[in-house]
């Protein structure tokens, strides 16, 4: 049974970079899924940040794309994907979730985010 | 960019009542829509994709419908464990898979 878990710093400084990693257990990050980041805040509810495939294809929320980088790491010792968000402000304070979506061949050949991590609260503050 | 509008923002129901939640897309999204349930302190749970396909393990009282720009999530007989915020998500138009702002269901 596939499980996801977020890790990284719970605190980021304004104008700095927020970095999170999602460890995949019980399955391989090299499988044909979209590996996704979503955040939750009281102001916006759920916000889709973006997704990355094992092949390195990325799709980002247009409102965040200039600040977001996602990647997948598969080695003998790691089976994970990551998120970097640059130039953060207090508006980036949220609970960050990693999640998995089953995918097909086209962008809308998609079956929803069926597995989620427990979430990582991140605060942006000096 | 496709904007998803959910209504009402909150819904107060009695146990056993039928709850109908709405989600409207700013453009035609065919049936490229999913519904999620989010309870306090938990991670979101996928309920439905393809506008009406229920995920394995989701109770039969949850049903989804609609196509194009108008969609509904119906809870046929509200249970106490259904208290949550429900979100719709479109995945029709590259590059973004936008969520609505959610509907809070309370007793």
CSV table of C-alpha atoms in Angstrom, one decimal:
chain,number,residue,atom,x,y,z
A,1,UNK,CA,0.0,0.0,0.0
A,2,UNK,CA,1.5,3.3,-1.1
A,3,UNK,CA,2.1,5.9,1.5
A,4,UNK,CA,3.4,9.5,1.2
A,5,UNK,CA,5.0,11.6,3.9
A,6,UNK,CA,6.2,15.2,3.7
A,7,UNK,CA,9.3,16.5,5.3
A,8,UNK,CA,11.2,19.7,5.4
A,9,UNK,CA,11.4,22.9,7.4
A,10,UNK,CA,8.3,24.2,9.2
A,11,UNK,CA,9.6,27.7,9.0
A,12,UNK,CA,10.7,29.8,6.1
A,13,UNK,CA,11.9,33.4,6.1
A,14,UNK,CA,10.3,36.1,3.9
A,15,UNK,CA,12.0,36.3,0.5
A,16,UNK,CA,13.6,33.0,1.1
A,17,UNK,CA,12.9,29.5,-0.3
A,18,UNK,CA,10.5,26.9,1.0
A,19,UNK,CA,11.8,23.4,0.4
A,20,UNK,CA,9.8,20.2,1.0
A,21,UNK,CA,10.3,16.6,0.1
A,22,UNK,CA,7.7,13.8,-0.2
A,23,UNK,CA,8.9,10.3,0.6
A,24,UNK,CA,7.1,7.5,-1.3
A,25,UNK,CA,6.8,4.1,0.5
A,26,UNK,CA,5.2,0.9,-0.6
A,27,UNK,CA,5.6,1.9,-4.3
A,28,UNK,CA,7.9,3.5,-6.7
A,29,UNK,CA,8.1,7.1,-7.7
A,30,UNK,CA,9.0,5.9,-11.2
A,31,UNK,CA,5.5,4.6,-11.7
A,32,UNK,CA,3.2,6.3,-14.2
A,33,UNK,CA,1.5,8.8,-11.8
A,34,UNK,CA,1.4,12.6,-11.4
A,35,UNK,CA,3.3,13.4,-8.2
A,36,UNK,CA,1.5,16.5,-6.9
A,37,UNK,CA,1.7,19.3,-4.3
A,38,UNK,CA,-1.4,21.0,-2.9
A,39,UNK,CA,-1.6,23.5,-0.1
A,40,UNK,CA,-4.4,24.5,2.3
A,41,UNK,CA,-4.9,27.9,3.9
A,42,UNK,CA,-7.9,29.5,5.6
A,43,UNK,CA,-7.9,32.2,3.0
A,44,UNK,CA,-7.9,30.1,-0.1
A,45,UNK,CA,-9.0,26.6,0.9
A,46,UNK,CA,-7.2,24.0,-1.2
A,47,UNK,CA,-4.8,25.3,-3.9
A,48,UNK,CA,-3.2,23.1,-6.5
A,49,UNK,CA,0.5,24.0,-6.8
A,50,UNK,CA,1.6,21.7,-9.5
A,51,UNK,CA,2.7,18.2,-10.5
A,52,UNK,CA,5.6,16.3,-11.8
A,53,UNK,CA,6.0,12.9,-13.6
A,54,UNK,CA,8.8,10.5,-13.3
A,55,UNK,CA,10.0,11.5,-16.7
A,56,UNK,CA,10.3,15.1,-15.4
A,57,UNK,CA,7.3,16.6,-17.1
A,58,UNK,CA,5.9,19.4,-14.9
A,59,UNK,CA,2.7,21.4,-14.8
A,60,UNK,CA,2.4,24.4,-12.5
A,61,UNK,CA,-0.3,26.7,-11.3
A,62,UNK,CA,0.1,29.8,-13.5
A,63,UNK,CA,-0.1,32.0,-10.5
A,64,UNK,CA,2.9,30.3,-8.9
A,65,UNK,CA,4.9,29.1,-11.9
A,66,UNK,CA,7.6,31.8,-11.8
A,67,UNK,CA,8.5,30.7,-8.2
A,68,UNK,CA,7.9,26.9,-8.3
A,69,UNK,CA,10.3,24.0,-9.1
A,70,UNK,CA,9.3,20.4,-8.7
A,71,UNK,CA,11.5,17.3,-9.3
A,72,UNK,CA,11.6,13.6,-8.8
A,73,UNK,CA,14.5,11.7,-7.3
A,74,UNK,CA,14.8,7.9,-7.7
A,75,UNK,CA,18.1,6.4,-6.6
A,76,UNK,CA,19.1,3.3,-4.7
A,77,UNK,CA,18.6,5.2,-1.5
A,78,UNK,CA,15.8,7.6,-2.3
A,79,UNK,CA,12.3,7.4,-3.7
A,80,UNK,CA,10.9,10.8,-3.4
A,81,UNK,CA,9.8,14.0,-5.1
A,82,UNK,CA,10.3,17.6,-4.0
A,83,UNK,CA,9.0,21.1,-4.1
A,84,UNK,CA,10.9,24.4,-4.0
A,85,UNK,CA,9.0,27.7,-3.7
A,86,UNK,CA,11.1,30.9,-4.1
A,87,UNK,CA,10.6,34.4,-2.8
A,88,UNK,CA,8.1,33.4,-0.2
A,89,UNK,CA,5.8,35.8,1.7
A,90,UNK,CA,3.4,35.4,4.6
A,91,UNK,CA,0.7,34.6,1.9
A,92,UNK,CA,2.6,31.3,1.4
A,93,UNK,CA,1.9,30.2,5.0
A,94,UNK,CA,-0.2,27.0,4.7
A,95,UNK,CA,-0.4,23.3,5.2
A,96,UNK,CA,1.4,21.6,2.3
A,97,UNK,CA,0.3,18.2,1.1
A,98,UNK,CA,1.9,15.9,-1.3
A,99,UNK,CA,-0.4,13.6,-3.3
A,100,UNK,CA,-0.6,11.1,-6.1
A,101,UNK,CA,-2.8,11.1,-9.1
A,102,UNK,CA,-3.3,8.3,-11.6
A,103,UNK,CA,-2.8,9.5,-15.1
A,104,UNK,CA,-3.3,8.5,-18.7
A,105,UNK,CA,-1.9,9.8,-21.9
A,106,UNK,CA,-3.6,13.2,-22.1
A,107,UNK,CA,-3.7,16.1,-19.7
A,108,UNK,CA,-7.3,15.4,-18.8
A,109,UNK,CA,-6.9,11.7,-18.7
A,110,UNK,CA,-6.8,11.9,-15.0
A,111,UNK,CA,-8.4,10.1,-12.1
A,112,UNK,CA,-8.0,12.4,-9.2
A,113,UNK,CA,-5.7,12.6,-6.2
A,114,UNK,CA,-6.2,9.3,-4.5
A,115,UNK,CA,-3.4,9.1,-2.0
A,116,UNK,CA,-2.3,12.0,0.2
A,117,UNK,CA,0.4,12.6,2.8
A,118,UNK,CA,-0.5,13.8,6.3
A,119,UNK,CA,0.4,17.4,5.5
A,120,UNK,CA,3.2,19.7,6.6
A,121,UNK,CA,2.4,23.0,8.2
A,122,UNK,CA,4.8,25.7,7.0
A,123,UNK,CA,4.9,29.3,8.4
A,124,UNK,CA,6.6,32.1,6.6
A,125,UNK,CA,7.9,34.5,9.2
A,126,UNK,CA,11.1,36.4,10.2
B,1,UNK,CA,-7.9,30.1,-16.7
B,2,UNK,CA,-10.9,28.1,-15.6
B,3,UNK,CA,-12.5,29.4,-12.4
B,4,UNK,CA,-14.5,27.0,-10.2
B,5,UNK,CA,-17.3,28.5,-8.1
B,6,UNK,CA,-18.9,26.4,-5.4
B,7,UNK,CA,-22.2,27.2,-3.7
B,8,UNK,CA,-23.4,27.6,-1.1
B,9,UNK,CA,-20.3,28.5,0.9
B,10,UNK,CA,-21.8,26.7,3.9
B,11,UNK,CA,-24.8,24.4,4.4
B,12,UNK,CA,-26.5,23.6,7.7
B,13,UNK,CA,-28.5,20.3,7.5
B,14,UNK,CA,-30.2,17.8,9.8
B,15,UNK,CA,-29.1,14.2,10.1
B,16,UNK,CA,-30.8,12.1,7.5
B,17,UNK,CA,-31.5,15.0,5.1
B,18,UNK,CA,-30.4,15.2,1.5
B,19,UNK,CA,-27.6,17.6,0.8
B,20,UNK,CA,-26.9,19.0,-2.6
B,21,UNK,CA,-23.7,20.9,-3.3
B,22,UNK,CA,-23.0,22.8,-6.5
B,23,UNK,CA,-19.9,23.5,-8.5
B,24,UNK,CA,-19.9,25.7,-11.6
B,25,UNK,CA,-17.0,26.0,-14.1
B,26,UNK,CA,-16.3,29.2,-16.0
B,27,UNK,CA,-15.8,27.3,-19.2
B,28,UNK,CA,-16.9,23.9,-20.5
B,29,UNK,CA,-14.9,21.2,-18.8
B,30,UNK,CA,-16.9,18.2,-20.1
B,31,UNK,CA,-16.8,15.6,-17.2
B,32,UNK,CA,-13.2,16.5,-16.0
B,33,UNK,CA,-14.3,17.0,-12.4
B,34,UNK,CA,-13.4,15.5,-9.1
B,35,UNK,CA,-14.8,15.9,-5.6
B,36,UNK,CA,-12.9,15.7,-2.3
B,37,UNK,CA,-13.9,15.6,1.3
B,38,UNK,CA,-11.7,17.4,3.9
B,39,UNK,CA,-12.3,16.9,7.6
B,40,UNK,CA,-10.5,18.9,10.3
B,41,UNK,CA,-7.1,17.5,11.1
B,42,UNK,CA,-7.2,15.0,8.2
B,43,UNK,CA,-5.9,14.9,4.7
B,44,UNK,CA,-8.3,15.4,1.8
B,45,UNK,CA,-10.1,12.3,0.5
B,46,UNK,CA,-11.0,11.6,-3.1
B,47,UNK,CA,-14.7,10.8,-3.4
B,48,UNK,CA,-15.5,11.1,-7.1
B,49,UNK,CA,-13.7,11.6,-10.5
B,50,UNK,CA,-15.1,11.9,-14.0
B,51,UNK,CA,-17.9,13.9,-12.5
B,52,UNK,CA,-19.8,10.8,-11.4
B,53,UNK,CA,-17.5,7.8,-10.8
B,54,UNK,CA,-17.4,7.0,-7.2
B,55,UNK,CA,-14.1,5.8,-5.7
B,56,UNK,CA,-14.0,2.3,-4.2
B,57,UNK,CA,-14.9,2.4,-0.5
B,58,UNK,CA,-16.9,5.6,-0.7
B,59,UNK,CA,-20.4,5.1,0.7
B,60,UNK,CA,-23.2,4.9,-1.8
B,61,UNK,CA,-25.0,7.9,-0.3
B,62,UNK,CA,-22.4,10.1,-2.2
B,63,UNK,CA,-23.2,10.7,-5.8
B,64,UNK,CA,-21.9,13.1,-8.4
B,65,UNK,CA,-23.6,14.4,-11.5
B,66,UNK,CA,-23.4,17.0,-14.2
B,67,UNK,CA,-21.3,17.9,-17.3
B,68,UNK,CA,-20.1,21.0,-19.1
B,69,UNK,CA,-20.3,23.8,-16.6
B,70,UNK,CA,-22.7,22.6,-13.9
B,71,UNK,CA,-22.0,19.9,-11.4
B,72,UNK,CA,-23.5,18.6,-8.2
B,73,UNK,CA,-22.4,16.4,-5.3
B,74,UNK,CA,-25.4,14.8,-3.5
B,75,UNK,CA,-25.3,13.2,-0.1
B,76,UNK,CA,-28.6,11.3,0.0
B,77,UNK,CA,-28.9,10.9,3.8
B,78,UNK,CA,-26.5,13.0,5.8
B,79,UNK,CA,-24.6,11.2,8.5
B,80,UNK,CA,-22.6,12.8,11.4
B,81,UNK,CA,-19.3,11.5,9.8
B,82,UNK,CA,-20.1,13.6,6.6
B,83,UNK,CA,-19.4,16.9,8.4
B,84,UNK,CA,-16.6,18.3,6.4
B,85,UNK,CA,-15.6,20.8,3.7
B,86,UNK,CA,-16.2,19.5,0.2
B,87,UNK,CA,-14.1,20.7,-2.8
B,88,UNK,CA,-14.5,20.3,-6.5
B,89,UNK,CA,-11.5,20.2,-8.8
B,90,UNK,CA,-11.4,20.6,-12.6
B,91,UNK,CA,-8.7,18.9,-14.7
B,92,UNK,CA,-9.8,19.7,-18.2
B,93,UNK,CA,-7.6,22.6,-19.3
B,94,UNK,CA,-3.8,22.5,-19.3
B,95,UNK,CA,-1.8,23.6,-17.3
B,96,UNK,CA,-3.8,24.0,-14.2
B,97,UNK,CA,-6.1,21.7,-12.1
B,98,UNK,CA,-8.0,24.3,-10.1
B,99,UNK,CA,-10.0,23.7,-7.0
B,100,UNK,CA,-13.2,25.5,-6.0
B,101,UNK,CA,-13.3,27.4,-2.7
B,102,UNK,CA,-15.2,24.7,-0.9
B,103,UNK,CA,-18.6,24.1,0.7
B,104,UNK,CA,-18.7,23.6,4.4
B,105,UNK,CA,-21.4,21.1,5.6
B,106,UNK,CA,-22.5,21.3,9.2
B,107,UNK,CA,-25.3,19.9,11.3
